[in-house]
CSV table of C-alpha atoms and ligand atoms in Angstrom, one decimal:
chain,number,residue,atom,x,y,z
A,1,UNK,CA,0.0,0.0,0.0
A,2,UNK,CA,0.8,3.6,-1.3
A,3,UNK,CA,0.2,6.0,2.0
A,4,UNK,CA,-1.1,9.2,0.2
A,5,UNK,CA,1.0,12.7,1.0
A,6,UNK,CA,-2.0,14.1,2.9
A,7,UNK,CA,-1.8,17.7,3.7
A,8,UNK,CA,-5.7,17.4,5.0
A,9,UNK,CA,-6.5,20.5,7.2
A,10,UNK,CA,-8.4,18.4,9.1
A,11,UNK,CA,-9.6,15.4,9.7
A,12,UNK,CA,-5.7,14.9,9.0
A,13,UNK,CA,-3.1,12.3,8.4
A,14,UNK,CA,-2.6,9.6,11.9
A,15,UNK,CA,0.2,8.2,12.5
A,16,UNK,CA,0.6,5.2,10.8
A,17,UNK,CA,1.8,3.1,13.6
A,18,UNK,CA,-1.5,3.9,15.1
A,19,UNK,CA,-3.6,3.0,12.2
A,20,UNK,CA,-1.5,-0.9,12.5
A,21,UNK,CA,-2.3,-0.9,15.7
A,22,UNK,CA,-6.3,-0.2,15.5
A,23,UNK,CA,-6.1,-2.6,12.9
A,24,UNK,CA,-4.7,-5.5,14.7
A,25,UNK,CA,-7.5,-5.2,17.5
A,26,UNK,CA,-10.4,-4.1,14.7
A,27,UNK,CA,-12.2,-7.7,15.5
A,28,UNK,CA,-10.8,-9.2,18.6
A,29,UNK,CA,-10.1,-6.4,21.2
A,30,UNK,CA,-7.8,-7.6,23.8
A,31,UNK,CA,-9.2,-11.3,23.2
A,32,UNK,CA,-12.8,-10.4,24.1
A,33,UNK,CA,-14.4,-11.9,21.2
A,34,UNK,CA,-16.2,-8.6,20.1
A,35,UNK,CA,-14.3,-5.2,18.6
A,36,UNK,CA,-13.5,-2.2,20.9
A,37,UNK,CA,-16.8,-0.5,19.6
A,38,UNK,CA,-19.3,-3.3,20.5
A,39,UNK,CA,-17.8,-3.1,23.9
A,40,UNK,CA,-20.0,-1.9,26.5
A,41,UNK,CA,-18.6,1.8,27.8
A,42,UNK,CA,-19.5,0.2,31.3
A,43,UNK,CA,-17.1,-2.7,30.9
A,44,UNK,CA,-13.9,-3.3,32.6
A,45,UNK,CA,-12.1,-3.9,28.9
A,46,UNK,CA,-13.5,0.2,27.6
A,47,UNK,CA,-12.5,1.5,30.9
A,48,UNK,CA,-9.1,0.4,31.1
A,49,UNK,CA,-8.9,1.9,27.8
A,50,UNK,CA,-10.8,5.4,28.5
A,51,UNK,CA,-8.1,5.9,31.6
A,52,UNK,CA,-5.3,5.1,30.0
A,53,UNK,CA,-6.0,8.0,27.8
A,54,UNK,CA,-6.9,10.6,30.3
A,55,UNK,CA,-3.6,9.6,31.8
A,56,UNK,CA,-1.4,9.7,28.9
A,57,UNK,CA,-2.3,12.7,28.1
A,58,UNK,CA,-1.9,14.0,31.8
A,59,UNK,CA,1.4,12.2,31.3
A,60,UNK,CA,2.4,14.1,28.0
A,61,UNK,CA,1.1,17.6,29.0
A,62,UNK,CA,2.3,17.6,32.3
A,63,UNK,CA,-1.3,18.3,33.7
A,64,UNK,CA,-1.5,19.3,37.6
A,65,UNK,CA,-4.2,17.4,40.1
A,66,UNK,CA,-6.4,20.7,39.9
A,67,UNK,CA,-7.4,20.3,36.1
A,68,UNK,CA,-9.7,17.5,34.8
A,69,UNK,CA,-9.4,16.2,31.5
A,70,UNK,CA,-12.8,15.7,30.0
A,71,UNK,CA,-14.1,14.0,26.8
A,72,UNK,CA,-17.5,15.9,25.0
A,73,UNK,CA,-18.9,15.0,21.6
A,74,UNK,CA,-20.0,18.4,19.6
A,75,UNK,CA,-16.1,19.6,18.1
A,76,UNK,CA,-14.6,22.5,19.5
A,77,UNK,CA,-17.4,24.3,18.1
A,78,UNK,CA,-19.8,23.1,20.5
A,79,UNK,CA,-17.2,24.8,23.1
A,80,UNK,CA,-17.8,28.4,21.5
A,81,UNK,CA,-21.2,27.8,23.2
A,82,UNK,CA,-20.7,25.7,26.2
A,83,UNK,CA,-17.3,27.8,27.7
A,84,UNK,CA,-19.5,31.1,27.9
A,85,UNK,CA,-22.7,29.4,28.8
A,86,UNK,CA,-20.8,27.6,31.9
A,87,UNK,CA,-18.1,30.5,32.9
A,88,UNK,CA,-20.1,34.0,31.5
A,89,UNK,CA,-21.6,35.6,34.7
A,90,UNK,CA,-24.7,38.1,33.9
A,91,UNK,CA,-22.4,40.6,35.4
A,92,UNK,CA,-19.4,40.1,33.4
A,93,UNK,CA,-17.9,40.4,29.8
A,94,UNK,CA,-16.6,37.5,28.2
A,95,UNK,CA,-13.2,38.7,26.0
A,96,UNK,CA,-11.9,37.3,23.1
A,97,UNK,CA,-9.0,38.2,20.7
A,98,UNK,CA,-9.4,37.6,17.3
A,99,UNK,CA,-7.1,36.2,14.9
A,100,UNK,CA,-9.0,34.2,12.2
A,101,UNK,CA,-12.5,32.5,11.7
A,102,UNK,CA,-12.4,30.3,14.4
A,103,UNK,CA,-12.2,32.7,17.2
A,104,UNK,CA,-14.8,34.7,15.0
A,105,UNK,CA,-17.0,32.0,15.2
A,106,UNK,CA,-16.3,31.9,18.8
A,107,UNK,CA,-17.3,35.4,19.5
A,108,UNK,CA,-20.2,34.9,17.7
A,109,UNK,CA,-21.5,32.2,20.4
A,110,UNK,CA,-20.9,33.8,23.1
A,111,UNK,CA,-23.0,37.2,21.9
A,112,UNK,CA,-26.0,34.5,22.4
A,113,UNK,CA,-24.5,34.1,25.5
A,114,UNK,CA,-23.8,37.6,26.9
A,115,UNK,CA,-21.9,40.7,27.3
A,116,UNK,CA,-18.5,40.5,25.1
A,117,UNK,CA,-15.5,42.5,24.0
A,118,UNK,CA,-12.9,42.1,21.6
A,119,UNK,CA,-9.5,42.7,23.3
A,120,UNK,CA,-7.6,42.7,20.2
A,121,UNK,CA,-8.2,42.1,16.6
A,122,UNK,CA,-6.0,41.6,13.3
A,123,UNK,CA,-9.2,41.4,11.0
A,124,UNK,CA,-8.3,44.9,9.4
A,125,UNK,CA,-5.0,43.9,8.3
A,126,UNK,CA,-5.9,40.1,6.9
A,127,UNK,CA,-5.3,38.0,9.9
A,128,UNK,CA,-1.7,38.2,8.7
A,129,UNK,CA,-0.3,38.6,12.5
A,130,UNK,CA,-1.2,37.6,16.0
A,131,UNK,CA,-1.5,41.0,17.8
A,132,UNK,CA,1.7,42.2,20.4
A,133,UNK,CA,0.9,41.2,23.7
A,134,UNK,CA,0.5,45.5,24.3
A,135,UNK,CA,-2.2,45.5,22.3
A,136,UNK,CA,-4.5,43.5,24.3
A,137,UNK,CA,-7.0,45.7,26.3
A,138,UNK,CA,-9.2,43.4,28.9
A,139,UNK,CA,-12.4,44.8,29.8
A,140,UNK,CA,-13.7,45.4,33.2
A,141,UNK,CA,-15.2,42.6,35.2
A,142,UNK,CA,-13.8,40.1,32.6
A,143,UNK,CA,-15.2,36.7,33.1
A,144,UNK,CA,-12.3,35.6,31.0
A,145,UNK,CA,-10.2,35.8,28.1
A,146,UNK,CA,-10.5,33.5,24.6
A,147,UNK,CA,-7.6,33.4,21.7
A,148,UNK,CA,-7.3,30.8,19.2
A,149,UNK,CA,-3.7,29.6,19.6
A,150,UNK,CA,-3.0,28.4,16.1
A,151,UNK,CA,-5.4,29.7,13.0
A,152,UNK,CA,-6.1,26.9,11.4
A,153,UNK,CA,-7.2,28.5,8.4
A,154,UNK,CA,-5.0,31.7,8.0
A,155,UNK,CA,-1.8,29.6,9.0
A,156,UNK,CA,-0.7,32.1,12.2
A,157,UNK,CA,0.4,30.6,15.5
A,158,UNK,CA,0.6,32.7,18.9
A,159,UNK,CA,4.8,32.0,20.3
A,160,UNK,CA,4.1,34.0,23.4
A,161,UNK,CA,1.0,34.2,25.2
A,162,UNK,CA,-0.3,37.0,27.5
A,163,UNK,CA,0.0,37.1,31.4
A,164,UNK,CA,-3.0,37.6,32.8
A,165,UNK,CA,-5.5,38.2,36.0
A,166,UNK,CA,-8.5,36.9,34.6
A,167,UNK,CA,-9.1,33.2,33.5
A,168,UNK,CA,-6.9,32.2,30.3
A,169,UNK,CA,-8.9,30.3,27.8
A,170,UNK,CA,-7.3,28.4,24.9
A,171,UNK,CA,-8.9,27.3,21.3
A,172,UNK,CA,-5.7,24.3,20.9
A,173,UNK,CA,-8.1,22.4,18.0
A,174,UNK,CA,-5.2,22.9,15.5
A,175,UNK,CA,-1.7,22.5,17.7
A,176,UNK,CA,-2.3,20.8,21.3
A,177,UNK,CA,0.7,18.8,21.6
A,178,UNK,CA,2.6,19.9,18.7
A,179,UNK,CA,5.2,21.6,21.4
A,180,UNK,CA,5.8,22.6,25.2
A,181,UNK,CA,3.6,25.0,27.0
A,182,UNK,CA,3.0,25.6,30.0
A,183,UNK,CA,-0.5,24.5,31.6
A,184,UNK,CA,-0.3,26.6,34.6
A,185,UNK,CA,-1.0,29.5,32.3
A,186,UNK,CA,-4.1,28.3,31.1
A,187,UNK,CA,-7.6,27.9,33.2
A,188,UNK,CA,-9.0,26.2,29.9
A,189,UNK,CA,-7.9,24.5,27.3
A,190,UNK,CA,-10.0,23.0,24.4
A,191,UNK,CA,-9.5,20.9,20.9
A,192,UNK,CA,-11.5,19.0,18.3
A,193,UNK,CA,-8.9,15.8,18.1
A,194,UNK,CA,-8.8,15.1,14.5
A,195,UNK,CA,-6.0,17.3,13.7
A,196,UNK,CA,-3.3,16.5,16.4
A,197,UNK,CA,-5.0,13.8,18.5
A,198,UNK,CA,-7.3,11.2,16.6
A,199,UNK,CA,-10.2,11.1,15.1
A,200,UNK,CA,-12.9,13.7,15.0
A,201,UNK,CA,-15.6,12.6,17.0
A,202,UNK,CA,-13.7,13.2,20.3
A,203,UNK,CA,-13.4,16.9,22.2
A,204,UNK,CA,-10.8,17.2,25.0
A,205,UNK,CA,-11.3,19.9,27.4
A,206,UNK,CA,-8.7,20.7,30.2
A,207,UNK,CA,-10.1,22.2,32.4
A,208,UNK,CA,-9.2,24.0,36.3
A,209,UNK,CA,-11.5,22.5,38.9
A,210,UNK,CA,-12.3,25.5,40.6
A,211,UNK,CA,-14.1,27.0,37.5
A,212,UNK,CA,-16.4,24.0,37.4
A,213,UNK,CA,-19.9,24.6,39.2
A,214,UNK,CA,-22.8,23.5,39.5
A,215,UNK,CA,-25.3,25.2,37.3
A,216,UNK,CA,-29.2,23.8,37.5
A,217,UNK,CA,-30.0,25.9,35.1
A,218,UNK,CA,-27.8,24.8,32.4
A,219,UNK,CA,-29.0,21.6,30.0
A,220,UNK,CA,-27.1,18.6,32.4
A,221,UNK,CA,-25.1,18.1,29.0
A,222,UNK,CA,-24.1,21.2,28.3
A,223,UNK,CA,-22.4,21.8,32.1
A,224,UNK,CA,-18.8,20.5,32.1
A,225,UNK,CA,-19.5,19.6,36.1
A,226,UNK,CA,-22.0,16.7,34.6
A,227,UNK,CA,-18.7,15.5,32.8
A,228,UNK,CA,-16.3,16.3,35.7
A,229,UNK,CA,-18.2,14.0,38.0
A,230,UNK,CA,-18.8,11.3,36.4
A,231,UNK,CA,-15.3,10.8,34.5
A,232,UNK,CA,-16.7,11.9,30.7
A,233,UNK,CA,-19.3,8.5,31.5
A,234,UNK,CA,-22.6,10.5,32.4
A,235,UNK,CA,-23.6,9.0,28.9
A,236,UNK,CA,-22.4,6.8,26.1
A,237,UNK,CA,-18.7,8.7,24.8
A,238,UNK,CA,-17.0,8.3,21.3
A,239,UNK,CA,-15.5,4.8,22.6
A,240,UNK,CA,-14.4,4.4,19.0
A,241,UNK,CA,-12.4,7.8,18.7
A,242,UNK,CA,-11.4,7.8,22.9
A,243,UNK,CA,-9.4,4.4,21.6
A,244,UNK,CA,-8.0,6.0,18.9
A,245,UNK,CA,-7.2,8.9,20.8
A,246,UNK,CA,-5.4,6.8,23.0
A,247,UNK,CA,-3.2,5.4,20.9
A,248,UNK,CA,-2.3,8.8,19.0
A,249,UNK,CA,-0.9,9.7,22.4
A,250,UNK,CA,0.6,6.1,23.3
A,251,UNK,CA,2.5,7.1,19.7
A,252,UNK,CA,3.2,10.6,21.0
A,253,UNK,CA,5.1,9.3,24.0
A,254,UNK,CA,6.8,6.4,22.3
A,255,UNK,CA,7.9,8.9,20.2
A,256,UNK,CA,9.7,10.8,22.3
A,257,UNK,CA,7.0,13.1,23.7
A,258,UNK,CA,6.7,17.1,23.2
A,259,UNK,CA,10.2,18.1,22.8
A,260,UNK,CA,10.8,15.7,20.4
A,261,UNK,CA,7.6,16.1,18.5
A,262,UNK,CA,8.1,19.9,18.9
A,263,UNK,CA,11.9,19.8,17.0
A,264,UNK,CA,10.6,17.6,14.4
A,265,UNK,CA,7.4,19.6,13.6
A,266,UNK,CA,10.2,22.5,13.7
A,267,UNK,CA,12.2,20.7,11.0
A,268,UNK,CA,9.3,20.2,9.0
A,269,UNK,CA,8.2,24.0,9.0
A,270,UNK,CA,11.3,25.0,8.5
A,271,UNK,CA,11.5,23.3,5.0
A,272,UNK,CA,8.5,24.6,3.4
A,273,UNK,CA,9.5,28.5,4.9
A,274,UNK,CA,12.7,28.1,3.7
A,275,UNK,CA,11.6,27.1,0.9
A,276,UNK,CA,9.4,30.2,0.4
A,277,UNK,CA,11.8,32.2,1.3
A,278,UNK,CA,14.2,31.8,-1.0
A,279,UNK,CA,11.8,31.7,-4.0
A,280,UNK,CA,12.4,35.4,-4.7
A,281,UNK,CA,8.8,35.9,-4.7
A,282,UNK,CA,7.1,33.1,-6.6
A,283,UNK,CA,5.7,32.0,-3.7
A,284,UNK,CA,4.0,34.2,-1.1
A,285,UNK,CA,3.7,33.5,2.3
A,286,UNK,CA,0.2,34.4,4.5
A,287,UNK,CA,1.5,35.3,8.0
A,288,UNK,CA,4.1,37.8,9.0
A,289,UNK,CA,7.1,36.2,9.9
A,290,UNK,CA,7.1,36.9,13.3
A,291,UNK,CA,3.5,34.8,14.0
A,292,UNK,CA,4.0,31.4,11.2
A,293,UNK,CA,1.9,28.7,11.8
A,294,UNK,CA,4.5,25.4,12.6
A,295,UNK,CA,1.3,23.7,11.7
A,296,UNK,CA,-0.3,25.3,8.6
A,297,UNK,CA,1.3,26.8,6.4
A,298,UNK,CA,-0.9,29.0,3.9
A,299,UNK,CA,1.0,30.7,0.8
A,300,UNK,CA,0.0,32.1,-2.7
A,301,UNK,CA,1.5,32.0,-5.9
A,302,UNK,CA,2.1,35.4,-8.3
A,303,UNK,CA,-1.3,34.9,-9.7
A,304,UNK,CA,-4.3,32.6,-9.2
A,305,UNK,CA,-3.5,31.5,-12.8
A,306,UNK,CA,-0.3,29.8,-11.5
A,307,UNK,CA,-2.0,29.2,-8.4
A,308,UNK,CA,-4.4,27.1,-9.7
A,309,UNK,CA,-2.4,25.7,-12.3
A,310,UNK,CA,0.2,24.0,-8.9
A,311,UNK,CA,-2.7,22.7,-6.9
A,312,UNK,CA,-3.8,20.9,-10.5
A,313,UNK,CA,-0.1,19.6,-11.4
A,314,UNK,CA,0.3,18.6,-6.8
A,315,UNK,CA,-2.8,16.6,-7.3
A,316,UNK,CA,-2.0,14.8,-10.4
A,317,UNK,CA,0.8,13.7,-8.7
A,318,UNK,CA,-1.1,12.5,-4.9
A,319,UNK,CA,-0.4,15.4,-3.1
A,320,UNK,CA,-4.0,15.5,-0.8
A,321,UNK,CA,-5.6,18.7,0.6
A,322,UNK,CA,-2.8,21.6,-0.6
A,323,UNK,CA,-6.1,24.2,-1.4
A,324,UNK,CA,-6.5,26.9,1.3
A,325,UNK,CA,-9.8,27.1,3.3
A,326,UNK,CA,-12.5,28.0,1.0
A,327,UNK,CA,-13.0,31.5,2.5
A,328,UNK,CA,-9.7,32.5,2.0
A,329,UNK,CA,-8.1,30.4,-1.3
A,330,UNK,CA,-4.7,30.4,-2.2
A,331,UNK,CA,-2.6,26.8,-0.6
A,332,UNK,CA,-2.2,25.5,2.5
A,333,UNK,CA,0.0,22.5,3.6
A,334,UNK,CA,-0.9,21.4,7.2
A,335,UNK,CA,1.6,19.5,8.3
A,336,UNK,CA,0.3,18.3,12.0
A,337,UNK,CA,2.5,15.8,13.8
A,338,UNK,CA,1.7,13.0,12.1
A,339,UNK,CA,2.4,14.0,8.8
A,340,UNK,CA,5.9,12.6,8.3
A,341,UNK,CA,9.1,14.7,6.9
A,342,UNK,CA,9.5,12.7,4.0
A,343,UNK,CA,6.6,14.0,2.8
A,344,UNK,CA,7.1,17.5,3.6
A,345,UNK,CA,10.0,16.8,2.1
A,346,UNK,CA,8.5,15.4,-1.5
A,347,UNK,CA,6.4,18.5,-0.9
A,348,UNK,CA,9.4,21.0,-1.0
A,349,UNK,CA,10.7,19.3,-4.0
A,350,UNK,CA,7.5,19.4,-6.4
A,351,UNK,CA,7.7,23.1,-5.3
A,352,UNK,CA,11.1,23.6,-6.5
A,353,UNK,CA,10.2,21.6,-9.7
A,354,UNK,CA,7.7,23.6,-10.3
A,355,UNK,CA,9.2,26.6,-9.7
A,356,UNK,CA,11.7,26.3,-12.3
A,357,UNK,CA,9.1,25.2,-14.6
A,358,UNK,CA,6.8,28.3,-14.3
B,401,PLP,C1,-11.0,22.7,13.2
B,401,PLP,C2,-11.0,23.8,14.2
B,401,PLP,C3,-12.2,24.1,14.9
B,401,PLP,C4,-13.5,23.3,14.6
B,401,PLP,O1,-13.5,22.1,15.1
B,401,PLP,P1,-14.9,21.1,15.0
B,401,PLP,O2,-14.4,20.0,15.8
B,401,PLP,O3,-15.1,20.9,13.6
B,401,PLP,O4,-16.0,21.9,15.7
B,401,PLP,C5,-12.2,25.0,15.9
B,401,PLP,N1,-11.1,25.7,16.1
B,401,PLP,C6,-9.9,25.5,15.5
B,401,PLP,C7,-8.7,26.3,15.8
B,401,PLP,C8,-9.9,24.5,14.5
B,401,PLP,O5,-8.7,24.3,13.9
């Protein structure tokens, strides 16, 4: 079998290693006589299973005793909704900075929800930059403050993240465990797993205790103390995606964890900047320098004659999923962990090709 060079924005590329591995306990899990997703998620054989990952993934991100790790079904967009709808106070105003179309969207929810402010905004200029850390202005009495920390889409990627009193809330969909951060500095983390963790199907939500409460008032679903308390079991999970989700991070820390992950997913950035670069303008990057995506990384050609004419000529040759988002065109290669450097690296080749073609 031929593995395709999939550049898929997401659902993306898993590791193959973990693909082998589903595969070998597809019909038989662990000798039971039924797969993993006929198991009951009340069994003995699914809970060993749904632990392991929650610890993993403690294991991997260094996660402290005063967060939980919780598993909801609706993507990370459901959390647009369900992170103001929990932590928004009538009183307060929920803040977001905006960097792209996901923390757009994310705004958007929680306007339903109540009283917001954007702290800082690169809409005006293209979404080319994250904003400088002085540009953020907090609100009073803010409940808390959202940022996307890699834009999927626009292919920008915060490398320092503000300081600050109110509770720090974190859209990771598109780079959770792609390199080291600190927890500590985050009250609320959240990410769809099918770019960097699995399949979709699967949300993971880090979370600090103390901003879980009880809230009658809220749909039991749609409170993250319903999840809290009853170890992401109140009803039936994803046991399909949790499994795969599990091994993703079993992969993770076989492969040498963060750091390791980090340097590679470095090397493979590297490559395709370089790359543009040094193309004395044929190819145009998306994001300033300064705020690159080491996960997505969007570019243009001189003209969307040529443009179009390289995403034709990367398909005929397998290249999968190289066309930007559909709001914003032009190319995009996301290269998430899983996506190995040999294929970054036939990817910086064809580019060279075609460069001295065109
Ligand atoms: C993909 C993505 C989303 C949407 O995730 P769903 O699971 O499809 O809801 C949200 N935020 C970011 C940063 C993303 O990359």
């Amino acid at each position: 079998m031929k593995r395709a060079f999939n550049f898929n924005a997401g659902p993306a590329t898993l590791p193959f290693a973990v693909l082998e591995k589903a595969k070998e306990a597809w019909l038989d899990f662990n000798g039971t006589g039924m797969a993993l997703m006929e198991l009951s998620h009340r069994s003995k054989d699914y809970e060993i299973v749904h632990n392991k990952a929650i610890a993993s993934l403690r294991n991997i991100l260094s996660i402290p005793d005063d967060y939980e790790v919780l598993f909801l079904q609706g993507g990370a967009s459901l959390q647009f909704s369900m992170i103001p709808m929990n932590l928004l106070k009538p009183d307060q105003t929920a803040n977001y900075i905006l960097t792209g179309s996901w923390s757009d969207k994310a705004l958007k929810e929680a306007k339903k929800v109540g009283s917001t402010h954007v702290a800082a905004s690169t809409k005006e200029t293209g979404y080319h930059r994250i904003p400088e850390l002085e540009e953020i202005n907090l609100s009073e009495d803010a409940a808390y403050l959202h940022l996307t920390s890699n834009n999927t889409i626009f292919g920008t990627q915060w490398h320092q993240y503000p300081n600050t009193q109110v509770p720090l809330i974190a859209d990771m969909s598109s780079d959770i465990l792609s390199r080291p951060f600190q927890i500590e500095q985050f009250d609320l983390i959240y990410a769809g797993a099918q770019k960097n963790l699995g399949p979709s199907g699967v949300t993971v939500v880090i979370i600090r205790k103390e901003l879980i409460q009880s809230q009658p008032a809220l749909p039991t679903m749609l409170n993250y103390e319903t999840f809290a308390k009853n170890n992401s079991l109140y009803n039936t999970p994803p046991t399909l995606a949790i499994y795969l989700l599990s091994l993703v991070l079993e992969w993770v820390e076989e492969n040498g964890g963060i750091e390791a992950i980090s340097k590679r997913n470095e090397e493979k950035s590297s490559l395709l900047y370089n790359m543009i670069d040094n193309s004395n303008g044929f190819y145009i990057g998306h994001a300033d320098e300064k705020s690159r995506s080491h996960m997505n990384v969007t570019f243009n050609l001189k003209s969307e004659e040529l443009s179009t004419k390289f995403l034709e000529e990367a398909k005929q040759i397998g290249f999968v999923g190289l066309n930007g988002h559909r709001s914003v065109g032009g190319c995009r290669a996301s290269i998430y962990n899983a996506v190995p450097l040999e294929h970054v690296e036939a990817l910086v080749s064809f580019m060279k090709n075609f460069k001295e073609k065109y």
